[in-house]
DNA sequence: CCTTACATGTAACAAGTTACATGATTAG
DNA sequence: CTAATCATGTAACTTGTTACATGTAAGG
């Protein structure tokens, strides 16, 4: 059910097309919610059918037409109701940690590559988040309540990745220790 | 597919029943992998059919009988193959951050309660992880490679929660600031 | 008495993934 | 000529969730 409300929340921020929503999920909302374009289009169709959204067709001369979705009052109300109910926290499912748990069957070299890849991914994402921070949230105290709360969502991403990177250092140090002095 | 390998990894650590595996996922593996008992039983049945596991029926006089599952050679090989392939990292889907993103529709009081609940959950989990740390991982350097890698999985949980708790402080401070001096 | 722990499942449904499909434009 | 970006979808399949189902034993 939560994808529904992630979409409503994103559309409440600003009306958008399915394509744009998919992009938001991949970029600015990367630490908040994830959804593929297939999921987005399917759920938008349902929301539309339930009268939670309105469509505005935007004609473009050079590119294919696009459908911009807007929240209806009913959609906004649904979102509000959902927001004011407690939501369960996300379940944890991390393949990399499963690997660590099966430790003795895992080759150090493979683990090192996994860690390196993860580090690169995280560094890229951190760089992106920091650029947003720099552009939009320079003096957070001066911002509206809405933006300060959005900033807190971004901060979550930054602190999570920072802690993750430190953890990688720890694992790498352990690995070196293990392989050098057995 | 990854549930399959989470089960194989857990059974590689030690043979167990469906019930015990479900418990492990809820306790020691809470920061690694999550699965309900329904999922566990279903996947165990599939693994058994594919000859990745063997069952041993353990008769009990006082409680119902139980089925203890063991890895077969084929199961172990599957696990090994999986371990040595790169795995994608888990998608992010956090309802609380969705709430923050819809900031202006969210009442401070509701958010405060959410944060308080999350803090309590995390503190309990952190306490549990620390007790494991204290019991099994006092001098990590002295342990086998296997246990040191398992310790790194546990450390991931500890560092993640620690960072999360700090983030909560940050959000609470922001909230107070917002509500006191608008 | 009532809840929790132990122990194992089935069935229906919702959510998420992977594969397939189409077509224009722009940048290298 | 090839890949990437824009733009929207369908279909099939796999995972994950929720609800239902059953039965014993121990502890408060």
XYZ file of N, CA, C and O in Angstrom, chain A residues 2 5-6 9-10 12-13 28-35 39 71 76 79-80 82-108 110-111 114 118 121-122 125 141 143-146 148-157 159-160 163-165 167 170-171 173-175 177-179, chain B residues 2 5-6 9-10 12-13 28-35 39 71 76 79-80 82-108 110-111 114 118 121-122 125 141 143-146 148-157 159-160 163-165 167 170-171 173-175 177-179:
664
model
N 2.056 1.153 0.458
C 2.819 2.375 0.698
C 3.278 3.064 -0.585
O 3.435 4.290 -0.598
N 1.062 5.845 -1.448
C 1.212 7.090 -0.694
C 2.519 7.789 -1.007
O 2.593 9.015 -0.931
N 3.504 7.007 -1.397
C 4.747 7.621 -1.859
C 4.457 8.443 -3.112
O 4.951 9.567 -3.268
N 2.434 11.529 -2.155
C 3.320 12.512 -1.515
C 4.163 13.231 -2.568
O 4.339 14.452 -2.521
N 4.677 12.462 -3.533
C 5.506 13.058 -4.579
C 4.678 14.016 -5.431
O 5.149 15.086 -5.818
N 2.005 15.525 -4.420
C 1.616 16.659 -3.588
C 2.704 17.731 -3.620
O 2.417 18.935 -3.649
N 3.925 17.283 -3.649
C 5.066 18.201 -3.760
C 4.970 18.977 -5.068
O 5.107 20.201 -5.076
N 16.355 12.228 -6.359
C 16.154 12.939 -5.102
C 15.544 12.059 -4.032
O 15.781 12.254 -2.838
N 14.716 11.098 -4.431
C 14.044 10.243 -3.446
C 14.756 8.903 -3.268
O 14.183 7.972 -2.690
N 15.996 8.831 -3.724
C 16.706 7.548 -3.696
C 16.818 6.961 -2.287
O 16.821 5.749 -2.115
N 16.896 7.820 -1.301
C 16.987 7.313 0.080
C 15.627 7.224 0.764
O 15.552 6.902 1.942
N 14.571 7.516 0.016
C 13.226 7.555 0.592
C 12.374 6.400 0.073
O 11.838 5.616 0.852
N 12.268 6.306 -1.239
C 11.426 5.276 -1.842
C 11.945 4.895 -3.212
O 12.437 5.732 -3.956
N 11.771 3.612 -3.513
C 12.234 3.069 -4.773
C 11.071 2.437 -5.525
O 10.289 1.706 -4.925
N 10.951 2.725 -6.812
C 9.934 2.049 -7.628
C 10.323 2.121 -9.095
O 10.804 3.146 -9.573
N 5.981 -0.191 -12.111
C 5.184 -0.055 -10.892
C 4.488 1.294 -10.845
O 3.327 1.406 -10.472
N -2.947 15.781 -7.934
C -3.764 15.251 -6.843
C -5.170 15.829 -6.917
O -5.344 17.004 -7.220
N -5.621 13.986 -1.843
C -4.922 14.704 -0.786
C -5.403 14.252 0.595
O -4.605 14.088 1.520
N -3.905 10.909 1.490
C -2.520 11.099 1.908
C -2.460 11.572 3.352
O -1.723 11.033 4.169
N -3.288 12.578 3.648
C -3.305 13.135 4.995
C -3.661 12.083 6.043
O -3.027 11.992 7.091
N -3.284 8.893 5.814
C -2.180 7.935 5.919
C -1.034 8.515 6.754
O -0.469 7.837 7.607
N -0.742 9.789 6.497
C 0.364 10.440 7.202
C 0.158 10.446 8.708
O 1.123 10.368 9.475
N -1.097 10.540 9.101
C -1.347 10.660 10.529
C -1.553 9.325 11.239
O -1.890 9.289 12.411
N -1.303 8.238 10.493
C -1.310 6.922 11.116
C 0.135 6.428 11.235
O 0.956 6.720 10.369
N 0.420 5.672 12.280
C 1.786 5.133 12.393
C 2.046 4.099 11.284
O 1.148 3.327 10.940
N 3.228 4.109 10.722
C 3.589 3.159 9.668
C 4.702 2.250 10.171
O 5.568 2.684 10.909
N 4.643 1.007 9.746
C 5.687 0.068 10.179
C 7.014 0.399 9.499
O 7.032 0.931 8.399
N 8.103 0.088 10.179
C 9.382 0.413 9.553
C 9.770 -0.675 8.561
O 9.330 -1.813 8.674
N 10.587 -0.290 7.602
C 10.899 -1.197 6.502
C 11.632 -2.437 6.978
O 12.499 -2.342 7.846
N 11.293 -3.609 6.412
C 12.012 -4.835 6.744
C 13.432 -4.781 6.190
O 13.664 -4.150 5.154
N 14.338 -5.424 6.877
C 15.739 -5.443 6.450
C 16.008 -6.702 5.631
O 15.658 -7.804 6.068
N 16.570 -6.529 4.454
C 16.952 -7.684 3.617
C 18.192 -7.324 2.832
O 18.097 -6.721 1.765
N 19.342 -7.679 3.358
C 20.589 -7.256 2.731
C 21.452 -8.443 2.299
O 22.078 -9.096 3.129
N 21.481 -8.707 0.989
C 22.260 -9.837 0.476
C 23.732 -9.816 0.916
O 24.294 -10.865 1.191
N 24.319 -8.619 0.998
C 25.729 -8.554 1.385
C 25.946 -9.096 2.793
O 26.925 -9.785 3.076
N 25.006 -8.810 3.679
C 25.139 -9.308 5.043
C 24.889 -10.812 5.112
O 25.492 -11.516 5.929
N 24.027 -11.297 4.238
C 23.856 -12.753 4.136
C 25.194 -13.379 3.759
O 25.611 -14.388 4.331
N 25.870 -12.758 2.831
C 27.192 -13.248 2.430
C 28.142 -13.307 3.617
O 28.832 -14.305 3.836
N 28.180 -12.236 4.387
C 29.078 -12.204 5.542
C 28.726 -13.313 6.524
O 29.595 -13.907 7.148
N 27.432 -13.586 6.631
C 27.008 -14.596 7.589
C 27.447 -15.989 7.184
O 27.636 -16.865 8.027
N 27.613 -16.180 5.890
C 28.097 -17.480 5.422
C 29.613 -17.430 5.271
O 30.201 -18.172 4.494
N 30.210 -16.552 6.027
C 31.616 -16.186 5.948
C 32.614 -17.209 5.437
O 33.390 -16.914 4.527
N 32.583 -18.419 5.971
C 33.660 -19.353 5.627
C 33.578 -19.909 4.215
O 34.519 -20.545 3.753
N 32.460 -19.657 3.529
C 32.371 -20.109 2.137
C 32.668 -18.967 1.166
O 32.635 -19.151 -0.049
N 32.929 -17.804 1.718
C 33.081 -16.604 0.888
C 34.552 -16.245 0.719
O 35.287 -16.110 1.688
N 34.955 -16.088 -0.533
C 36.359 -15.752 -0.793
C 36.616 -14.274 -0.510
O 35.828 -13.415 -0.874
N 37.758 -14.002 0.107
C 38.106 -12.623 0.460
C 38.109 -11.719 -0.761
O 37.655 -10.575 -0.695
N 36.382 -11.859 -3.495
C 35.017 -11.531 -3.897
C 34.429 -10.474 -2.972
O 33.842 -9.485 -3.414
N 34.632 -10.675 -1.685
C 34.116 -9.717 -0.709
C 34.744 -8.336 -0.920
O 34.056 -7.316 -0.874
N 33.043 -6.656 -3.775
C 31.707 -6.208 -3.361
C 31.801 -4.903 -2.573
O 31.029 -3.965 -2.798
N 30.338 -1.237 -3.597
C 29.387 -0.564 -2.711
C 29.900 0.816 -2.325
O 29.145 1.797 -2.306
N 29.395 3.189 -5.181
C 27.983 3.557 -5.292
C 27.615 4.592 -4.241
O 26.961 5.595 -4.522
N 28.026 4.301 -3.022
C 27.686 5.195 -1.924
C 28.350 6.562 -2.058
O 27.727 7.591 -1.764
N 26.443 8.560 -4.538
C 25.173 9.017 -3.986
C 25.372 10.132 -2.963
O 24.631 11.113 -2.950
N 17.833 26.782 8.774
C 17.004 27.460 9.773
C 16.091 28.493 9.124
O 15.055 28.866 9.664
N 14.508 28.192 6.332
C 13.508 27.612 5.438
C 12.157 27.395 6.110
O 12.029 27.398 7.337
N 11.163 27.137 5.281
C 9.828 26.815 5.775
C 9.855 25.451 6.444
O 10.757 24.647 6.223
N 8.809 25.208 7.233
C 8.662 23.920 7.897
C 8.758 22.776 6.895
O 9.474 21.791 7.105
N 8.034 22.900 5.782
C 8.042 21.845 4.774
C 9.446 21.492 4.316
O 9.836 20.331 4.272
N 12.272 22.226 5.741
C 13.155 21.736 6.804
C 12.905 20.257 7.059
O 13.832 19.506 7.360
N 11.660 19.821 6.935
C 11.377 18.392 7.114
C 11.912 17.582 5.936
O 12.456 16.486 6.115
N 11.802 18.152 4.746
C 12.401 17.472 3.587
C 13.915 17.384 3.762
O 14.533 16.379 3.386
N 14.450 18.413 4.328
C 15.891 18.399 4.594
C 16.258 17.268 5.539
O 17.276 16.587 5.369
N 15.396 17.019 6.516
C 15.652 15.927 7.460
C 15.632 14.569 6.750
O 16.388 13.671 7.097
N 14.784 14.441 5.731
C 14.772 13.204 4.946
C 16.104 13.040 4.209
O 16.680 11.946 4.173
N 16.583 14.153 3.675
C 17.882 14.124 2.988
C 19.010 13.808 3.968
O 19.905 13.010 3.688
N 18.949 14.449 5.124
C 19.970 14.208 6.158
C 20.042 12.738 6.525
O 21.094 12.200 6.832
N 18.904 12.076 6.505
C 18.897 10.648 6.802
C 19.768 9.895 5.816
O 20.559 9.034 6.189
N 19.619 10.249 4.551
C 20.444 9.613 3.536
C 21.917 9.866 3.768
O 22.744 8.949 3.720
N 23.533 10.718 6.554
C 24.095 10.079 7.752
C 24.173 8.563 7.589
O 25.128 7.937 8.049
N 23.199 7.999 6.907
C 23.233 6.558 6.688
C 24.435 6.152 5.848
O 25.139 5.201 6.175
N 27.745 6.575 7.763
C 27.965 5.455 8.686
C 28.328 4.193 7.914
O 29.205 3.420 8.334
N 27.690 3.997 6.760
C 27.971 2.830 5.938
C 29.413 2.822 5.451
O 30.073 1.775 5.467
N 29.899 3.979 5.051
C 31.279 4.067 4.556
C 32.284 3.748 5.665
O 33.289 3.071 5.433
N 31.690 1.824 8.165
C 31.597 0.383 8.380
C 32.435 -0.373 7.344
O 33.141 -1.326 7.674
N 35.901 -0.544 8.345
C 36.077 -1.525 9.410
C 36.197 -2.940 8.837
O 37.058 -3.718 9.256
N 35.327 -3.243 7.882
C 35.360 -4.588 7.285
C 36.655 -4.785 6.516
O 37.290 -5.847 6.603
N 39.526 -3.380 7.048
C 40.621 -3.556 8.011
C 40.607 -4.987 8.551
O 41.661 -5.639 8.661
N 39.433 -5.488 8.865
C 39.308 -6.863 9.369
C 39.815 -7.867 8.334
O 40.558 -8.793 8.664
N 39.425 -7.640 7.094
C 39.843 -8.539 6.012
C 41.348 -8.582 5.860
O 41.952 -9.652 5.714
N 43.579 -7.809 8.111
C 44.096 -8.470 9.298
C 44.006 -9.987 9.142
O 44.962 -10.720 9.426
N 42.875 -10.452 8.672
C 42.658 -11.889 8.513
C 43.598 -12.498 7.479
O 44.143 -13.587 7.686
N 43.772 -11.789 6.368
C 44.549 -12.381 5.285
C 46.053 -12.252 5.490
O 46.816 -13.057 4.972
N 16.705 -14.288 -3.270
C 17.694 -14.166 -2.196
C 17.228 -14.824 -0.896
O 18.061 -15.276 -0.099
N 18.749 -18.133 -0.555
C 20.151 -18.193 -0.148
C 20.338 -17.755 1.294
O 21.248 -18.212 1.981
N 19.458 -16.899 1.757
C 19.472 -16.551 3.177
C 19.198 -17.809 4.004
O 19.847 -18.064 5.026
N 22.202 -20.144 3.776
C 23.285 -19.631 4.625
C 22.996 -19.913 6.099
O 23.883 -20.323 6.851
N 21.750 -19.712 6.502
C 21.389 -19.958 7.900
C 21.524 -21.443 8.226
O 21.994 -21.813 9.319
N 23.490 -23.487 6.695
C 24.909 -23.840 6.625
C 25.576 -23.564 7.976
O 26.420 -24.332 8.431
N 25.149 -22.504 8.590
C 25.641 -22.171 9.937
C 25.284 -23.300 10.901
O 26.128 -23.768 11.660
N 18.775 -12.812 15.862
C 20.177 -12.601 15.504
C 20.347 -12.059 14.096
O 21.316 -11.337 13.807
N 19.435 -12.422 13.217
C 19.559 -11.982 11.823
C 18.683 -10.772 11.515
O 18.446 -10.454 10.350
N 18.212 -10.118 12.553
C 17.271 -9.002 12.360
C 17.844 -7.908 11.460
O 17.090 -7.254 10.732
N 19.128 -7.700 11.497
C 19.722 -6.664 10.647
C 20.246 -7.229 9.320
O 20.839 -6.496 8.541
N 20.001 -8.509 9.089
C 20.528 -9.183 7.910
C 19.405 -9.533 6.932
O 19.435 -9.139 5.771
N 18.423 -10.279 7.445
C 17.338 -10.732 6.576
C 16.061 -10.917 7.379
O 16.094 -11.346 8.529
N 14.955 -10.614 6.741
C 13.656 -10.709 7.355
C 12.768 -11.653 6.555
O 12.724 -11.574 5.338
N 12.074 -12.562 7.233
C 11.101 -13.417 6.548
C 10.095 -13.952 7.559
O 10.454 -14.326 8.677
N 6.632 -17.607 4.721
C 7.635 -17.589 3.652
C 8.680 -18.672 3.858
O 9.091 -19.349 2.916
N 21.567 -29.006 5.011
C 22.012 -28.763 3.643
C 22.477 -30.061 3.006
O 23.124 -30.880 3.655
N 24.736 -26.798 -0.687
C 25.949 -26.073 -0.314
C 26.614 -25.467 -1.547
O 27.099 -24.337 -1.517
N 24.761 -22.418 -2.712
C 25.088 -21.292 -1.834
C 26.439 -20.690 -2.219
O 26.576 -19.475 -2.372
N 27.409 -21.571 -2.398
C 28.751 -21.114 -2.751
C 28.758 -20.327 -4.055
O 29.387 -19.280 -4.161
N 26.302 -18.728 -5.409
C 25.625 -17.454 -5.198
C 26.544 -16.447 -4.482
O 26.609 -15.276 -4.849
N 27.249 -16.961 -3.488
C 28.126 -16.100 -2.691
C 29.199 -15.440 -3.537
O 29.616 -14.317 -3.253
N 29.636 -16.156 -4.560
C 30.742 -15.626 -5.344
C 30.290 -14.787 -6.530
O 31.099 -14.349 -7.337
N 28.984 -14.527 -6.591
C 28.467 -13.590 -7.592
C 28.094 -12.294 -6.893
O 27.646 -12.317 -5.750
N 28.277 -11.169 -7.589
C 27.862 -9.900 -6.981
C 26.346 -9.841 -6.822
O 25.619 -10.303 -7.707
N 25.881 -9.306 -5.737
C 24.444 -9.174 -5.487
C 24.065 -7.699 -5.433
O 24.827 -6.884 -4.927
N 22.890 -7.411 -5.951
C 22.467 -6.003 -5.913
C 22.119 -5.591 -4.490
O 21.707 -6.406 -3.677
N 22.291 -4.313 -4.232
C 21.981 -3.873 -2.874
C 20.492 -3.642 -2.689
O 19.773 -3.384 -3.661
N 20.037 -3.744 -1.462
C 18.597 -3.691 -1.205
C 17.992 -2.338 -1.575
O 18.608 -1.299 -1.345
N 16.797 -2.349 -2.172
C 16.106 -1.103 -2.484
C 15.662 -0.418 -1.200
O 15.367 -1.085 -0.210
N 15.613 0.894 -1.238
C 15.212 1.669 -0.068
C 13.725 1.991 -0.159
O 13.271 2.488 -1.192
N 12.978 1.692 0.874
C 11.535 2.038 0.916
C 11.162 2.325 2.342
O 10.859 1.419 3.110
N 11.200 3.598 2.732
C 10.978 3.957 4.127
C 9.768 4.877 4.303
O 9.833 6.065 3.990
N 8.671 4.340 4.800
C 7.451 5.125 4.970
C 7.659 6.384 5.807
O 7.057 7.427 5.511
N 8.519 6.310 6.828
C 8.739 7.493 7.665
C 9.321 8.647 6.854
O 8.943 9.808 7.037
N 10.215 8.319 5.921
C 10.808 9.377 5.104
C 9.805 9.912 4.090
O 9.831 11.090 3.745
N 8.908 9.055 3.644
C 7.806 9.526 2.791
C 7.008 10.572 3.568
O 6.650 11.625 3.037
N 6.755 10.275 4.824
C 6.022 11.225 5.662
C 6.731 12.567 5.740
O 6.120 13.625 5.583
N 8.055 12.505 5.978
C 8.812 13.753 6.066
C 8.730 14.525 4.765
O 8.690 15.758 4.763
N 8.710 13.802 3.657
C 8.677 14.469 2.369
C 7.378 15.201 2.122
O 7.332 16.185 1.384
N 6.328 14.707 2.744
C 5.038 15.394 2.613
C 4.868 16.371 3.772
O 3.744 16.724 4.144
N 5.992 16.792 4.317
C 6.096 17.594 5.531
C 4.931 18.473 5.925
O 4.445 18.411 7.052
N 4.442 19.300 5.006
C 3.468 20.304 5.410
C 2.081 19.744 5.720
O 1.236 20.447 6.253
N 1.857 18.463 5.389
C 0.572 17.856 5.745
C 0.674 17.039 7.028
O -0.306 16.442 7.481
N 1.872 16.989 7.586
C 2.143 16.116 8.724
C 2.170 16.905 10.025
O 2.892 17.887 10.156
N 1.366 16.458 10.980
C 1.344 17.159 12.268
C 2.571 16.818 13.105
O 2.981 15.666 13.181
N 3.106 17.842 13.752
C 4.310 17.650 14.564
C 4.113 16.575 15.620
O 5.009 15.774 15.891
N 2.212 13.947 15.648
C 2.260 12.605 15.056
C 3.711 12.212 14.772
O 4.145 11.102 15.101
N 4.446 13.140 14.201
C 5.852 12.864 13.892
C 6.637 12.571 15.160
O 7.450 11.648 15.211
N 5.956 9.069 16.225
C 6.659 8.130 15.340
C 8.129 8.021 15.737
O 8.686 6.924 15.807
N 10.123 4.761 17.151
C 11.291 4.256 16.433
C 12.504 4.207 17.346
O 13.272 3.239 17.347
N 12.229 1.231 19.643
C 12.521 -0.004 18.898
C 14.022 -0.176 18.694
O 14.582 -1.245 18.912
N 14.638 0.899 18.255
C 16.065 0.829 17.959
C 16.896 0.610 19.225
O 17.866 -0.140 19.199
N 16.707 -2.970 20.125
C 17.510 -3.785 19.230
C 19.005 -3.591 19.471
O 19.769 -4.557 19.476
N 39.605 -10.285 17.546
C 40.854 -10.656 16.864
C 41.188 -12.121 17.098
O 41.911 -12.737 16.330
N 39.116 -14.583 17.137
C 38.150 -15.508 16.557
C 38.551 -16.013 15.177
O 39.425 -15.442 14.519
N 37.866 -17.046 14.715
C 38.086 -17.588 13.375
C 37.582 -16.591 12.342
O 36.789 -15.691 12.655
N 38.019 -16.787 11.130
C 37.594 -15.951 10.018
C 36.068 -15.900 9.934
O 35.465 -14.834 9.824
N 35.440 -17.074 10.032
C 33.992 -17.144 9.943
C 33.309 -16.226 10.953
O 32.426 -15.448 10.615
N 34.628 -13.771 12.667
C 34.954 -12.355 12.498
C 34.099 -11.724 11.409
O 33.706 -10.567 11.507
N 33.794 -12.487 10.380
C 32.938 -11.949 9.324
C 31.488 -11.828 9.821
O 30.795 -10.851 9.529
N 31.059 -12.797 10.608
C 29.721 -12.685 11.208
C 29.669 -11.469 12.130
O 28.653 -10.773 12.210
N 30.794 -11.244 12.802
C 30.843 -10.077 13.679
C 30.683 -8.788 12.877
O 30.013 -7.849 13.312
N 31.242 -8.765 11.691
C 31.101 -7.577 10.841
C 29.634 -7.354 10.445
O 29.188 -6.218 10.321
N 28.904 -8.443 10.252
C 27.474 -8.310 9.950
C 26.751 -7.693 11.147
O 25.897 -6.815 10.990
N 27.140 -8.130 12.337
C 26.539 -7.571 13.547
C 26.920 -6.098 13.713
O 26.079 -5.250 14.031
N 28.185 -5.797 13.443
C 28.653 -4.421 13.544
C 27.867 -3.495 12.624
O 27.630 -2.345 12.939
N 27.472 -4.032 11.494
C 26.661 -3.234 10.572
C 25.370 -2.795 11.265
O 24.973 -1.641 11.190
N 24.748 -3.735 11.953
C 23.530 -3.403 12.671
C 23.772 -2.344 13.731
O 23.017 -1.366 13.828
N 26.219 -0.099 13.985
C 26.563 1.232 13.475
C 25.365 1.894 12.795
O 25.172 3.106 12.909
N 24.549 1.082 12.136
C 23.365 1.647 11.489
C 22.414 2.248 12.511
O 21.903 3.350 12.332
N 23.815 5.440 14.158
C 23.654 6.596 13.281
C 22.183 7.021 13.219
O 21.870 8.213 13.211
N 21.295 6.046 13.209
C 19.867 6.340 13.175
C 19.416 7.104 14.408
O 18.627 8.052 14.309
N 19.914 6.707 15.555
C 19.540 7.384 16.804
C 20.021 8.832 16.805
O 19.307 9.733 17.263
N 20.435 10.632 14.184
C 19.565 11.335 13.238
C 18.254 11.717 13.914
O 17.747 12.831 13.737
N 18.574 14.803 15.781
C 18.615 15.942 14.863
C 17.201 16.359 14.454
O 16.871 17.555 14.436
N 16.371 15.381 14.152
C 15.007 15.693 13.733
C 14.228 16.294 14.906
O 13.485 17.269 14.735
N 15.392 17.975 17.395
C 15.864 19.347 17.611
C 15.231 20.287 16.591
O 14.765 21.383 16.929
N 15.168 19.842 15.346
C 14.549 20.643 14.288
C 13.083 20.917 14.595
O 12.603 22.050 14.465
N 12.399 19.869 15.027
C 10.983 19.998 15.350
C 10.746 21.008 16.456
O 9.836 21.839 16.385
N 12.711 23.443 17.363
C 13.039 24.745 16.808
C 11.857 25.295 16.005
O 11.463 26.460 16.153
N 11.270 24.447 15.177
C 10.151 24.855 14.324
C 8.934 25.256 15.148
O 8.262 26.243 14.846
N 8.644 24.486 16.168
C 7.412 24.710 16.916
C 7.538 25.833 17.942
O 6.542 26.468 18.285
